[in-house]
């Protein structure tokens, strides 16, 4: 059985357009998922009551999200969520604890709470772009 395809150039150009739409949809999905994680992380970050002579930026005010990045090895697109440079060196102390402070595990709580929500937000964003 043989199949004759007419309009091969049109087919290739339509597939190329669809590929661009898929890449754009994936990037929009990454941003939507990242925003969900940022919101939850801001809710879970422990609040500091210190406002002495040299107060540092509170962790909740230092939560940031990157733009879309591409992994060089796998060519996958992703968004990084974390803390800015002024606070990232001390974000692990409330997470894992110290000699005088018990671990609070706010990062683990955030990951566990947002797994389903991130997938849903990403799927919704991808559906919007591809329609």
mmCIF file of C-alpha atoms in Angstrom:
data_model
loop_
_atom_site.group_PDB
_atom_site.id
_atom_site.type_symbol
_atom_site.label_atom_id
_atom_site.label_comp_id
_atom_site.label_asym_id
_atom_site.label_seq_id
_atom_site.Cartn_x
_atom_site.Cartn_y
_atom_site.Cartn_z
ATOM 1 C CA UNK A 1 0.000 0.000 0.000
ATOM 2 C CA UNK A 2 1.387 3.404 -0.919
ATOM 3 C CA UNK A 3 0.346 6.847 0.149
ATOM 4 C CA UNK A 4 0.780 9.914 -1.978
ATOM 5 C CA UNK A 5 1.354 13.132 -0.055
ATOM 6 C CA UNK A 6 0.634 16.378 -1.824
ATOM 7 C CA UNK A 7 1.684 19.754 -0.502
ATOM 8 C CA UNK A 8 4.777 18.497 1.302
ATOM 9 C CA UNK A 9 6.154 22.024 1.676
ATOM 10 C CA UNK A 10 2.935 23.198 3.303
ATOM 11 C CA UNK A 11 2.992 20.208 5.633
ATOM 12 C CA UNK A 12 6.581 20.914 6.686
ATOM 13 C CA UNK A 13 5.891 24.621 7.257
ATOM 14 C CA UNK A 14 2.778 23.802 9.317
ATOM 15 C CA UNK A 15 4.766 21.348 11.431
ATOM 16 C CA UNK A 16 7.472 23.980 11.979
ATOM 17 C CA UNK A 17 4.828 26.475 13.129
ATOM 18 C CA UNK A 18 3.361 23.877 15.469
ATOM 19 C CA UNK A 19 6.822 23.186 16.914
ATOM 20 C CA UNK A 20 7.210 26.887 17.742
ATOM 21 C CA UNK A 21 3.772 26.860 19.374
ATOM 22 C CA UNK A 22 4.728 23.843 21.484
ATOM 23 C CA UNK A 23 7.967 25.467 22.650
ATOM 24 C CA UNK A 24 6.101 28.679 23.505
ATOM 25 C CA UNK A 25 3.457 26.665 25.370
ATOM 26 C CA UNK A 26 6.108 24.834 27.394
ATOM 27 C CA UNK A 27 7.710 28.133 28.400
ATOM 28 C CA UNK A 28 4.345 29.586 29.423
ATOM 29 C CA UNK A 29 3.691 26.423 31.426
ATOM 30 C CA UNK A 30 7.033 26.758 33.202
ATOM 31 C CA UNK A 31 6.237 30.332 34.210
ATOM 32 C CA UNK A 32 2.769 29.380 35.458
ATOM 33 C CA UNK A 33 4.175 26.507 37.522
ATOM 34 C CA UNK A 34 6.935 28.721 38.902
ATOM 35 C CA UNK A 35 4.423 31.355 40.023
ATOM 36 C CA UNK A 36 2.490 28.695 41.940
ATOM 37 C CA UNK A 37 5.681 27.615 43.734
ATOM 38 C CA UNK A 38 6.634 31.228 44.554
ATOM 39 C CA UNK A 39 3.229 31.891 46.140
ATOM 40 C CA UNK A 40 3.380 28.741 48.261
ATOM 41 C CA UNK A 41 7.012 29.316 49.266
ATOM 42 C CA UNK A 42 6.174 32.831 50.449
ATOM 43 C CA UNK A 43 3.394 31.368 52.612
ATOM 44 C CA UNK A 44 5.674 28.688 54.094
ATOM 45 C CA UNK A 45 8.836 30.717 54.762
ATOM 46 C CA UNK A 46 9.265 31.323 58.504
ATOM 47 C CA UNK A 47 8.771 34.932 59.561
ATOM 48 C CA UNK A 48 11.653 36.638 61.328
ATOM 49 C CA UNK A 49 10.935 39.050 64.134
ATOM 50 C CA UNK A 50 14.443 40.527 64.201
ATOM 51 C CA UNK A 51 14.608 44.249 63.525
ATOM 52 C CA UNK A 52 17.680 45.246 65.514
ATOM 53 C CA UNK A 53 20.404 47.721 64.584
ATOM 54 C CA UNK A 54 21.296 45.996 61.292
ATOM 55 C CA UNK A 55 18.248 44.026 60.097
ATOM 56 C CA UNK A 56 18.694 41.829 57.044
ATOM 57 C CA UNK A 57 16.145 41.222 54.332
ATOM 58 C CA UNK A 58 13.457 38.819 55.492
ATOM 59 C CA UNK A 59 13.421 35.510 53.647
ATOM 60 C CA UNK A 60 9.834 36.031 52.541
ATOM 61 C CA UNK A 61 10.871 39.274 50.815
ATOM 62 C CA UNK A 62 13.810 37.557 49.108
ATOM 63 C CA UNK A 63 11.881 34.848 47.203
ATOM 64 C CA UNK A 64 12.565 35.205 43.472
ATOM 65 C CA UNK A 65 11.811 33.337 40.252
ATOM 66 C CA UNK A 66 14.043 33.266 37.188
ATOM 67 C CA UNK A 67 12.875 33.527 33.633
ATOM 68 C CA UNK A 68 12.889 30.497 31.364
ATOM 69 C CA UNK A 69 16.259 28.789 31.205
ATOM 70 C CA UNK A 70 17.445 25.924 29.021
ATOM 71 C CA UNK A 71 19.538 23.039 30.304
ATOM 72 C CA UNK A 72 22.577 22.668 28.046
ATOM 73 C CA UNK A 73 22.755 18.895 28.388
ATOM 74 C CA UNK A 74 19.137 17.895 27.845
ATOM 75 C CA UNK A 75 17.834 21.063 26.115
ATOM 76 C CA UNK A 76 14.901 21.106 28.578
ATOM 77 C CA UNK A 77 13.352 24.416 29.546
ATOM 78 C CA UNK A 78 12.852 25.195 33.247
ATOM 79 C CA UNK A 79 12.281 27.988 35.760
ATOM 80 C CA UNK A 80 14.301 28.308 38.982
ATOM 81 C CA UNK A 81 12.621 29.417 42.221
ATOM 82 C CA UNK A 82 14.688 30.373 45.249
ATOM 83 C CA UNK A 83 16.147 33.290 47.155
ATOM 84 C CA UNK A 84 18.103 36.309 45.963
ATOM 85 C CA UNK A 85 21.797 36.790 46.683
ATOM 86 C CA UNK A 86 21.234 38.762 49.867
ATOM 87 C CA UNK A 87 19.398 35.883 51.550
ATOM 88 C CA UNK A 88 20.343 32.619 49.838
ATOM 89 C CA UNK A 89 23.267 31.921 52.171
ATOM 90 C CA UNK A 90 20.959 31.788 55.199
ATOM 91 C CA UNK A 91 17.873 30.122 53.703
ATOM 92 C CA UNK A 92 19.128 26.654 54.691
ATOM 93 C CA UNK A 93 19.335 27.460 58.427
ATOM 94 C CA UNK A 94 15.574 27.380 59.149
ATOM 95 C CA UNK A 95 15.161 24.501 56.682
ATOM 96 C CA UNK A 96 17.696 22.126 58.255
ATOM 97 C CA UNK A 97 18.084 23.713 61.688
ATOM 98 C CA UNK A 98 21.144 24.620 63.716
ATOM 99 C CA UNK A 99 22.502 23.987 67.194
ATOM 100 C CA UNK A 100 19.973 26.359 68.719
ATOM 101 C CA UNK A 101 17.106 26.019 66.234
ATOM 102 C CA UNK A 102 15.023 22.990 65.274
ATOM 103 C CA UNK A 103 14.529 22.277 61.554
ATOM 104 C CA UNK A 104 11.315 23.708 60.130
ATOM 105 C CA UNK A 105 11.338 22.045 56.706
ATOM 106 C CA UNK A 106 9.506 24.811 54.862
ATOM 107 C CA UNK A 107 11.101 23.942 51.499
ATOM 108 C CA UNK A 108 10.008 20.300 51.741
ATOM 109 C CA UNK A 109 6.493 21.401 52.710
ATOM 110 C CA UNK A 110 6.397 23.698 49.685
ATOM 111 C CA UNK A 111 7.509 20.968 47.276
ATOM 112 C CA UNK A 112 4.984 18.488 48.641
ATOM 113 C CA UNK A 113 2.142 21.021 48.648
ATOM 114 C CA UNK A 114 2.716 22.258 45.097
ATOM 115 C CA UNK A 115 3.390 19.043 43.151
ATOM 116 C CA UNK A 116 -0.169 18.641 41.913
ATOM 117 C CA UNK A 117 -0.847 22.354 41.614
ATOM 118 C CA UNK A 118 2.242 22.945 39.466
ATOM 119 C CA UNK A 119 1.275 20.152 37.073
ATOM 120 C CA UNK A 120 -2.263 21.543 36.798
ATOM 121 C CA UNK A 121 -1.081 25.139 36.250
ATOM 122 C CA UNK A 122 1.396 24.000 33.594
ATOM 123 C CA UNK A 123 -1.238 21.920 31.809
ATOM 124 C CA UNK A 124 -3.712 24.825 31.829
ATOM 125 C CA UNK A 125 -1.117 27.247 30.437
ATOM 126 C CA UNK A 126 -0.125 24.797 27.694
ATOM 127 C CA UNK A 127 -3.767 24.240 26.733
ATOM 128 C CA UNK A 128 -4.333 28.010 26.447
ATOM 129 C CA UNK A 129 -1.391 28.454 24.083
ATOM 130 C CA UNK A 130 -2.155 25.459 21.877
ATOM 131 C CA UNK A 131 -5.826 26.307 21.308
#
